Amino acid sequence: MKQIQPYTAEELVPHSGDMSLLDEILTVAEETLSARLTVRDDGIFSRDQRVPAYLGIEYMAQAIAAFSGYHAREAGKPVELGFLLGTRRFTTSAAWFACGSTLTVSVERLLQANNGMATFECHITGDGIEQSARLNVYQPDNIEEYLKEKR
């Protein structure tokens, strides 16, 4: 059962400033989340009142981060960083998103492994916009240790 969730996007996604792209979380459930955003002209991605449609992958990734952040908070855990590993089956009906347009991002968790890897089916819709992709993500158990190992 979907419910309206009590947190803001800023409370669920570990991004800030120009990289915080979601405006609000609409609904959340055990395996799904939907969010809304207005395509911004003040960000680092806009050119000539539009942003490239491939930015939809980042919108999707941030919706997945919000999904993870929600479930972490509900379990009494902190919101942690995660990593986008790859994108498959990316389709889009447009090359660009017009600045000022409203988009809805929906994500559904398809698979969650014990090692922190997960797969999500993602969709973005808006006026004349249909976009979808399957994203593979990774969230280590201990982000500090993981980053230390990678140095």
mmCIF file with all atom_site columns, C-alpha atoms in Angstrom:
data_model
loop_
_atom_site.group_PDB
_atom_site.id
_atom_site.type_symbol
_atom_site.label_atom_id
_atom_site.label_alt_id
_atom_site.label_comp_id
_atom_site.label_asym_id
_atom_site.label_entity_id
_atom_site.label_seq_id
_atom_site.pdbx_PDB_ins_code
_atom_site.Cartn_x
_atom_site.Cartn_y
_atom_site.Cartn_z
_atom_site.occupancy
_atom_site.B_iso_or_equiv
_atom_site.pdbx_formal_charge
_atom_site.auth_seq_id
_atom_site.auth_comp_id
_atom_site.auth_asym_id
_atom_site.auth_atom_id
_atom_site.pdbx_PDB_model_num
ATOM 1   C CA . MET A 1 1   ? 0.000  0.000  0.000   1.00 0.00 ? 1   MET A CA 1
ATOM 2   C CA . LYS A 1 2   ? 1.397  3.372  -0.994  1.00 0.00 ? 2   LYS A CA 1
ATOM 3   C CA . GLN A 1 3   ? 1.477  6.168  1.488   1.00 0.00 ? 3   GLN A CA 1
ATOM 4   C CA . ILE A 1 4   ? 2.406  9.800  1.462   1.00 0.00 ? 4   ILE A CA 1
ATOM 5   C CA . GLN A 1 5   ? 5.686  9.955  3.291   1.00 0.00 ? 5   GLN A CA 1
ATOM 6   C CA . PRO A 1 6   ? 6.620  12.370 6.078   1.00 0.00 ? 6   PRO A CA 1
ATOM 7   C CA . TYR A 1 7   ? 10.084 13.415 4.875   1.00 0.00 ? 7   TYR A CA 1
ATOM 8   C CA . THR A 1 8   ? 11.294 16.043 2.430   1.00 0.00 ? 8   THR A CA 1
ATOM 9   C CA . ALA A 1 9   ? 13.564 15.128 -0.462  1.00 0.00 ? 9   ALA A CA 1
ATOM 10  C CA . GLU A 1 10  ? 16.412 16.955 1.286   1.00 0.00 ? 10  GLU A CA 1
ATOM 11  C CA . GLU A 1 11  ? 16.016 14.697 4.320   1.00 0.00 ? 11  GLU A CA 1
ATOM 12  C CA . LEU A 1 12  ? 16.239 11.535 2.216   1.00 0.00 ? 12  LEU A CA 1
ATOM 13  C CA . VAL A 1 13  ? 18.817 12.258 -0.502  1.00 0.00 ? 13  VAL A CA 1
ATOM 14  C CA . PRO A 1 14  ? 22.437 12.943 0.498   1.00 0.00 ? 14  PRO A CA 1
ATOM 15  C CA . HIS A 1 15  ? 22.922 15.687 -2.119  1.00 0.00 ? 15  HIS A CA 1
ATOM 16  C CA . SER A 1 16  ? 22.988 19.440 -1.707  1.00 0.00 ? 16  SER A CA 1
ATOM 17  C CA . GLY A 1 17  ? 23.081 22.666 -3.693  1.00 0.00 ? 17  GLY A CA 1
ATOM 18  C CA . ASP A 1 18  ? 22.926 22.349 -7.477  1.00 0.00 ? 18  ASP A CA 1
ATOM 19  C CA . MET A 1 19  ? 23.027 18.550 -7.238  1.00 0.00 ? 19  MET A CA 1
ATOM 20  C CA . SER A 1 20  ? 19.808 18.262 -5.205  1.00 0.00 ? 20  SER A CA 1
ATOM 21  C CA . LEU A 1 21  ? 17.349 17.760 -8.065  1.00 0.00 ? 21  LEU A CA 1
ATOM 22  C CA . LEU A 1 22  ? 14.112 16.337 -6.587  1.00 0.00 ? 22  LEU A CA 1
ATOM 23  C CA . ASP A 1 23  ? 11.486 18.786 -5.318  1.00 0.00 ? 23  ASP A CA 1
ATOM 24  C CA . GLU A 1 24  ? 9.200  16.455 -3.399  1.00 0.00 ? 24  GLU A CA 1
ATOM 25  C CA . ILE A 1 25  ? 8.528  12.847 -2.584  1.00 0.00 ? 25  ILE A CA 1
ATOM 26  C CA . LEU A 1 26  ? 4.953  11.966 -3.503  1.00 0.00 ? 26  LEU A CA 1
ATOM 27  C CA . THR A 1 27  ? 4.462  8.395  -2.324  1.00 0.00 ? 27  THR A CA 1
ATOM 28  C CA . VAL A 1 28  ? 6.499  5.568  -0.919  1.00 0.00 ? 28  VAL A CA 1
ATOM 29  C CA . ALA A 1 29  ? 5.830  1.883  -0.310  1.00 0.00 ? 29  ALA A CA 1
ATOM 30  C CA . GLU A 1 30  ? 7.816  -1.232 0.499   1.00 0.00 ? 30  GLU A CA 1
ATOM 31  C CA . GLU A 1 31  ? 9.173  -1.575 -3.048  1.00 0.00 ? 31  GLU A CA 1
ATOM 32  C CA . THR A 1 32  ? 8.300  1.733  -4.776  1.00 0.00 ? 32  THR A CA 1
ATOM 33  C CA . LEU A 1 33  ? 8.686  5.497  -4.580  1.00 0.00 ? 33  LEU A CA 1
ATOM 34  C CA . SER A 1 34  ? 7.457  8.369  -6.716  1.00 0.00 ? 34  SER A CA 1
ATOM 35  C CA . ALA A 1 35  ? 8.825  11.911 -6.730  1.00 0.00 ? 35  ALA A CA 1
ATOM 36  C CA . ARG A 1 36  ? 8.255  15.163 -8.588  1.00 0.00 ? 36  ARG A CA 1
ATOM 37  C CA . LEU A 1 37  ? 10.630 17.804 -9.847  1.00 0.00 ? 37  LEU A CA 1
ATOM 38  C CA . THR A 1 38  ? 10.617 20.943 -11.919 1.00 0.00 ? 38  THR A CA 1
ATOM 39  C CA . VAL A 1 39  ? 13.386 21.028 -14.506 1.00 0.00 ? 39  VAL A CA 1
ATOM 40  C CA . ARG A 1 40  ? 15.579 23.897 -13.376 1.00 0.00 ? 40  ARG A CA 1
ATOM 41  C CA . ASP A 1 41  ? 17.301 26.535 -15.450 1.00 0.00 ? 41  ASP A CA 1
ATOM 42  C CA . ASP A 1 42  ? 19.572 27.594 -12.589 1.00 0.00 ? 42  ASP A CA 1
ATOM 43  C CA . GLY A 1 43  ? 21.517 24.342 -12.366 1.00 0.00 ? 43  GLY A CA 1
ATOM 44  C CA . ILE A 1 44  ? 24.796 23.252 -13.852 1.00 0.00 ? 44  ILE A CA 1
ATOM 45  C CA . PHE A 1 45  ? 23.047 21.171 -16.528 1.00 0.00 ? 45  PHE A CA 1
ATOM 46  C CA . SER A 1 46  ? 20.860 23.759 -18.275 1.00 0.00 ? 46  SER A CA 1
ATOM 47  C CA . ARG A 1 47  ? 21.639 25.176 -21.691 1.00 0.00 ? 47  ARG A CA 1
ATOM 48  C CA . ASP A 1 48  ? 19.282 27.423 -23.654 1.00 0.00 ? 48  ASP A CA 1
ATOM 49  C CA . GLN A 1 49  ? 16.270 26.803 -21.366 1.00 0.00 ? 49  GLN A CA 1
ATOM 50  C CA . ARG A 1 50  ? 16.630 23.011 -21.501 1.00 0.00 ? 50  ARG A CA 1
ATOM 51  C CA . VAL A 1 51  ? 18.599 20.120 -20.043 1.00 0.00 ? 51  VAL A CA 1
ATOM 52  C CA . PRO A 1 52  ? 19.665 16.954 -21.873 1.00 0.00 ? 52  PRO A CA 1
ATOM 53  C CA . ALA A 1 53  ? 17.295 14.015 -21.437 1.00 0.00 ? 53  ALA A CA 1
ATOM 54  C CA . TYR A 1 54  ? 20.131 11.785 -20.238 1.00 0.00 ? 54  TYR A CA 1
ATOM 55  C CA . LEU A 1 55  ? 19.945 13.773 -16.983 1.00 0.00 ? 55  LEU A CA 1
ATOM 56  C CA . GLY A 1 56  ? 16.878 11.617 -16.390 1.00 0.00 ? 56  GLY A CA 1
ATOM 57  C CA . ILE A 1 57  ? 19.297 8.905  -15.262 1.00 0.00 ? 57  ILE A CA 1
ATOM 58  C CA . GLU A 1 58  ? 20.379 11.182 -12.400 1.00 0.00 ? 58  GLU A CA 1
ATOM 59  C CA . TYR A 1 59  ? 16.757 12.001 -11.586 1.00 0.00 ? 59  TYR A CA 1
ATOM 60  C CA . MET A 1 60  ? 16.123 8.252  -11.382 1.00 0.00 ? 60  MET A CA 1
ATOM 61  C CA . ALA A 1 61  ? 19.223 7.675  -9.259  1.00 0.00 ? 61  ALA A CA 1
ATOM 62  C CA . GLN A 1 62  ? 18.149 10.385 -6.819  1.00 0.00 ? 62  GLN A CA 1
ATOM 63  C CA . ALA A 1 63  ? 14.685 8.810  -6.552  1.00 0.00 ? 63  ALA A CA 1
ATOM 64  C CA . ILE A 1 64  ? 16.414 5.522  -5.696  1.00 0.00 ? 64  ILE A CA 1
ATOM 65  C CA . ALA A 1 65  ? 18.492 7.393  -3.108  1.00 0.00 ? 65  ALA A CA 1
ATOM 66  C CA . ALA A 1 66  ? 15.265 8.808  -1.638  1.00 0.00 ? 66  ALA A CA 1
ATOM 67  C CA . PHE A 1 67  ? 13.800 5.278  -1.528  1.00 0.00 ? 67  PHE A CA 1
ATOM 68  C CA . SER A 1 68  ? 16.877 4.028  0.313   1.00 0.00 ? 68  SER A CA 1
ATOM 69  C CA . GLY A 1 69  ? 16.934 7.076  2.590   1.00 0.00 ? 69  GLY A CA 1
ATOM 70  C CA . TYR A 1 70  ? 13.286 6.590  3.509   1.00 0.00 ? 70  TYR A CA 1
ATOM 71  C CA . HIS A 1 71  ? 13.764 2.954  4.451   1.00 0.00 ? 71  HIS A CA 1
ATOM 72  C CA . ALA A 1 72  ? 16.948 3.782  6.404   1.00 0.00 ? 72  ALA A CA 1
ATOM 73  C CA . ARG A 1 73  ? 15.171 6.491  8.396   1.00 0.00 ? 73  ARG A CA 1
ATOM 74  C CA . GLU A 1 74  ? 12.210 4.234  9.086   1.00 0.00 ? 74  GLU A CA 1
ATOM 75  C CA . ALA A 1 75  ? 14.665 1.653  10.467  1.00 0.00 ? 75  ALA A CA 1
ATOM 76  C CA . GLY A 1 76  ? 16.316 4.301  12.675  1.00 0.00 ? 76  GLY A CA 1
ATOM 77  C CA . LYS A 1 77  ? 19.497 4.383  10.574  1.00 0.00 ? 77  LYS A CA 1
ATOM 78  C CA . PRO A 1 78  ? 21.243 7.363  8.960   1.00 0.00 ? 78  PRO A CA 1
ATOM 79  C CA . VAL A 1 79  ? 20.845 8.229  5.282   1.00 0.00 ? 79  VAL A CA 1
ATOM 80  C CA . GLU A 1 80  ? 23.970 6.964  3.496   1.00 0.00 ? 80  GLU A CA 1
ATOM 81  C CA . LEU A 1 81  ? 25.627 7.457  0.125   1.00 0.00 ? 81  LEU A CA 1
ATOM 82  C CA . GLY A 1 82  ? 25.169 4.936  -2.636  1.00 0.00 ? 82  GLY A CA 1
ATOM 83  C CA . PHE A 1 83  ? 26.631 4.419  -6.086  1.00 0.00 ? 83  PHE A CA 1
ATOM 84  C CA . LEU A 1 84  ? 25.109 4.106  -9.537  1.00 0.00 ? 84  LEU A CA 1
ATOM 85  C CA . LEU A 1 85  ? 26.798 1.085  -11.127 1.00 0.00 ? 85  LEU A CA 1
ATOM 86  C CA . GLY A 1 86  ? 25.093 1.010  -14.467 1.00 0.00 ? 86  GLY A CA 1
ATOM 87  C CA . THR A 1 87  ? 22.072 1.689  -16.628 1.00 0.00 ? 87  THR A CA 1
ATOM 88  C CA . ARG A 1 88  ? 20.344 -0.753 -18.953 1.00 0.00 ? 88  ARG A CA 1
ATOM 89  C CA . ARG A 1 89  ? 17.441 -0.440 -21.370 1.00 0.00 ? 89  ARG A CA 1
ATOM 90  C CA . PHE A 1 90  ? 17.415 3.366  -21.341 1.00 0.00 ? 90  PHE A CA 1
ATOM 91  C CA . THR A 1 91  ? 14.681 4.725  -23.604 1.00 0.00 ? 91  THR A CA 1
ATOM 92  C CA . THR A 1 92  ? 13.478 8.275  -24.002 1.00 0.00 ? 92  THR A CA 1
ATOM 93  C CA . SER A 1 93  ? 10.883 10.037 -26.109 1.00 0.00 ? 93  SER A CA 1
ATOM 94  C CA . ALA A 1 94  ? 12.834 13.307 -26.212 1.00 0.00 ? 94  ALA A CA 1
ATOM 95  C CA . ALA A 1 95  ? 16.411 14.515 -26.432 1.00 0.00 ? 95  ALA A CA 1
ATOM 96  C CA . TRP A 1 96  ? 15.803 17.406 -24.028 1.00 0.00 ? 96  TRP A CA 1
ATOM 97  C CA . PHE A 1 97  ? 13.673 18.419 -21.047 1.00 0.00 ? 97  PHE A CA 1
ATOM 98  C CA . ALA A 1 98  ? 12.364 21.990 -21.216 1.00 0.00 ? 98  ALA A CA 1
ATOM 99  C CA . CYS A 1 99  ? 13.245 24.077 -18.169 1.00 0.00 ? 99  CYS A CA 1
ATOM 100 C CA . GLY A 1 100 ? 10.159 24.764 -16.102 1.00 0.00 ? 100 GLY A CA 1
ATOM 101 C CA . SER A 1 101 ? 8.483  21.489 -17.050 1.00 0.00 ? 101 SER A CA 1
ATOM 102 C CA . THR A 1 102 ? 7.274  19.153 -14.302 1.00 0.00 ? 102 THR A CA 1
ATOM 103 C CA . LEU A 1 103 ? 8.403  15.541 -14.273 1.00 0.00 ? 103 LEU A CA 1
ATOM 104 C CA . THR A 1 104 ? 7.308  12.597 -12.159 1.00 0.00 ? 104 THR A CA 1
ATOM 105 C CA . VAL A 1 105 ? 9.929  9.956  -11.372 1.00 0.00 ? 105 VAL A CA 1
ATOM 106 C CA . SER A 1 106 ? 8.821  6.467  -10.293 1.00 0.00 ? 106 SER A CA 1
ATOM 107 C CA . VAL A 1 107 ? 11.142 3.703  -9.116  1.00 0.00 ? 107 VAL A CA 1
ATOM 108 C CA . GLU A 1 108 ? 10.458 0.081  -8.230  1.00 0.00 ? 108 GLU A CA 1
ATOM 109 C CA . ARG A 1 109 ? 12.968 -2.213 -6.536  1.00 0.00 ? 109 ARG A CA 1
ATOM 110 C CA . LEU A 1 110 ? 13.185 -5.471 -8.476  1.00 0.00 ? 110 LEU A CA 1
ATOM 111 C CA . LEU A 1 111 ? 16.088 -7.128 -6.681  1.00 0.00 ? 111 LEU A CA 1
ATOM 112 C CA . GLN A 1 112 ? 17.990 -6.501 -3.461  1.00 0.00 ? 112 GLN A CA 1
ATOM 113 C CA . ALA A 1 113 ? 21.079 -8.632 -2.742  1.00 0.00 ? 113 ALA A CA 1
ATOM 114 C CA . ASN A 1 114 ? 22.607 -9.113 0.704   1.00 0.00 ? 114 ASN A CA 1
ATOM 115 C CA . ASN A 1 115 ? 25.842 -7.441 -0.444  1.00 0.00 ? 115 ASN A CA 1
ATOM 116 C CA . GLY A 1 116 ? 24.190 -4.024 -0.986  1.00 0.00 ? 116 GLY A CA 1
ATOM 117 C CA . MET A 1 117 ? 23.596 -4.328 -4.725  1.00 0.00 ? 117 MET A CA 1
ATOM 118 C CA . ALA A 1 118 ? 20.098 -3.682 -6.064  1.00 0.00 ? 118 ALA A CA 1
ATOM 119 C CA . THR A 1 119 ? 18.230 -3.290 -9.351  1.00 0.00 ? 119 THR A CA 1
ATOM 120 C CA . PHE A 1 120 ? 15.407 -0.797 -9.929  1.00 0.00 ? 120 PHE A CA 1
ATOM 121 C CA . GLU A 1 121 ? 12.968 -0.306 -12.787 1.00 0.00 ? 121 GLU A CA 1
ATOM 122 C CA . CYS A 1 122 ? 12.576 3.453  -13.305 1.00 0.00 ? 122 CYS A CA 1
ATOM 123 C CA . HIS A 1 123 ? 10.204 5.711  -15.249 1.00 0.00 ? 123 HIS A CA 1
ATOM 124 C CA . ILE A 1 124 ? 9.926  9.431  -15.864 1.00 0.00 ? 124 ILE A CA 1
ATOM 125 C CA . THR A 1 125 ? 6.774  11.017 -17.224 1.00 0.00 ? 125 THR A CA 1
ATOM 126 C CA . GLY A 1 126 ? 5.820  14.562 -18.086 1.00 0.00 ? 126 GLY A CA 1
ATOM 127 C CA . ASP A 1 127 ? 4.163  16.557 -20.844 1.00 0.00 ? 127 ASP A CA 1
ATOM 128 C CA . GLY A 1 128 ? 5.278  14.669 -23.958 1.00 0.00 ? 128 GLY A CA 1
ATOM 129 C CA . ILE A 1 129 ? 7.955  12.817 -21.969 1.00 0.00 ? 129 ILE A CA 1
ATOM 130 C CA . GLU A 1 130 ? 8.218  9.064  -21.513 1.00 0.00 ? 130 GLU A CA 1
ATOM 131 C CA . GLN A 1 131 ? 11.512 7.727  -20.256 1.00 0.00 ? 131 GLN A CA 1
ATOM 132 C CA . SER A 1 132 ? 12.537 4.435  -18.695 1.00 0.00 ? 132 SER A CA 1
ATOM 133 C CA . ALA A 1 133 ? 15.639 2.560  -17.601 1.00 0.00 ? 133 ALA A CA 1
ATOM 134 C CA . ARG A 1 134 ? 16.799 -0.204 -15.319 1.00 0.00 ? 134 ARG A CA 1
ATOM 135 C CA . LEU A 1 135 ? 19.440 1.002  -12.862 1.00 0.00 ? 135 LEU A CA 1
ATOM 136 C CA . ASN A 1 136 ? 21.899 -1.105 -10.904 1.00 0.00 ? 136 ASN A CA 1
ATOM 137 C CA . VAL A 1 137 ? 23.044 0.491  -7.661  1.00 0.00 ? 137 VAL A CA 1
ATOM 138 C CA . TYR A 1 138 ? 25.324 -0.345 -4.742  1.00 0.00 ? 138 TYR A CA 1
ATOM 139 C CA . GLN A 1 139 ? 25.182 0.795  -1.143  1.00 0.00 ? 139 GLN A CA 1
ATOM 140 C CA . PRO A 1 140 ? 27.964 -0.600 1.049   1.00 0.00 ? 140 PRO A CA 1
ATOM 141 C CA . ASP A 1 141 ? 27.244 -1.501 4.674   1.00 0.00 ? 141 ASP A CA 1
ATOM 142 C CA . ASN A 1 142 ? 29.901 0.928  5.908   1.00 0.00 ? 142 ASN A CA 1
ATOM 143 C CA . ILE A 1 143 ? 30.500 3.825  3.515   1.00 0.00 ? 143 ILE A CA 1
ATOM 144 C CA . GLU A 1 144 ? 33.487 5.185  5.469   1.00 0.00 ? 144 GLU A CA 1
ATOM 145 C CA . GLU A 1 145 ? 35.334 1.863  5.338   1.00 0.00 ? 145 GLU A CA 1
ATOM 146 C CA . TYR A 1 146 ? 34.442 1.380  1.683   1.00 0.00 ? 146 TYR A CA 1
ATOM 147 C CA . LEU A 1 147 ? 35.797 4.798  0.705   1.00 0.00 ? 147 LEU A CA 1
ATOM 148 C CA . LYS A 1 148 ? 38.929 4.273  2.785   1.00 0.00 ? 148 LYS A CA 1
ATOM 149 C CA . GLU A 1 149 ? 39.582 0.983  0.960   1.00 0.00 ? 149 GLU A CA 1
ATOM 150 C CA . LYS A 1 150 ? 39.279 2.714  -2.425  1.00 0.00 ? 150 LYS A CA 1
ATOM 151 C CA . ARG A 1 151 ? 41.969 5.341  -1.753  1.00 0.00 ? 151 ARG A CA 1
#
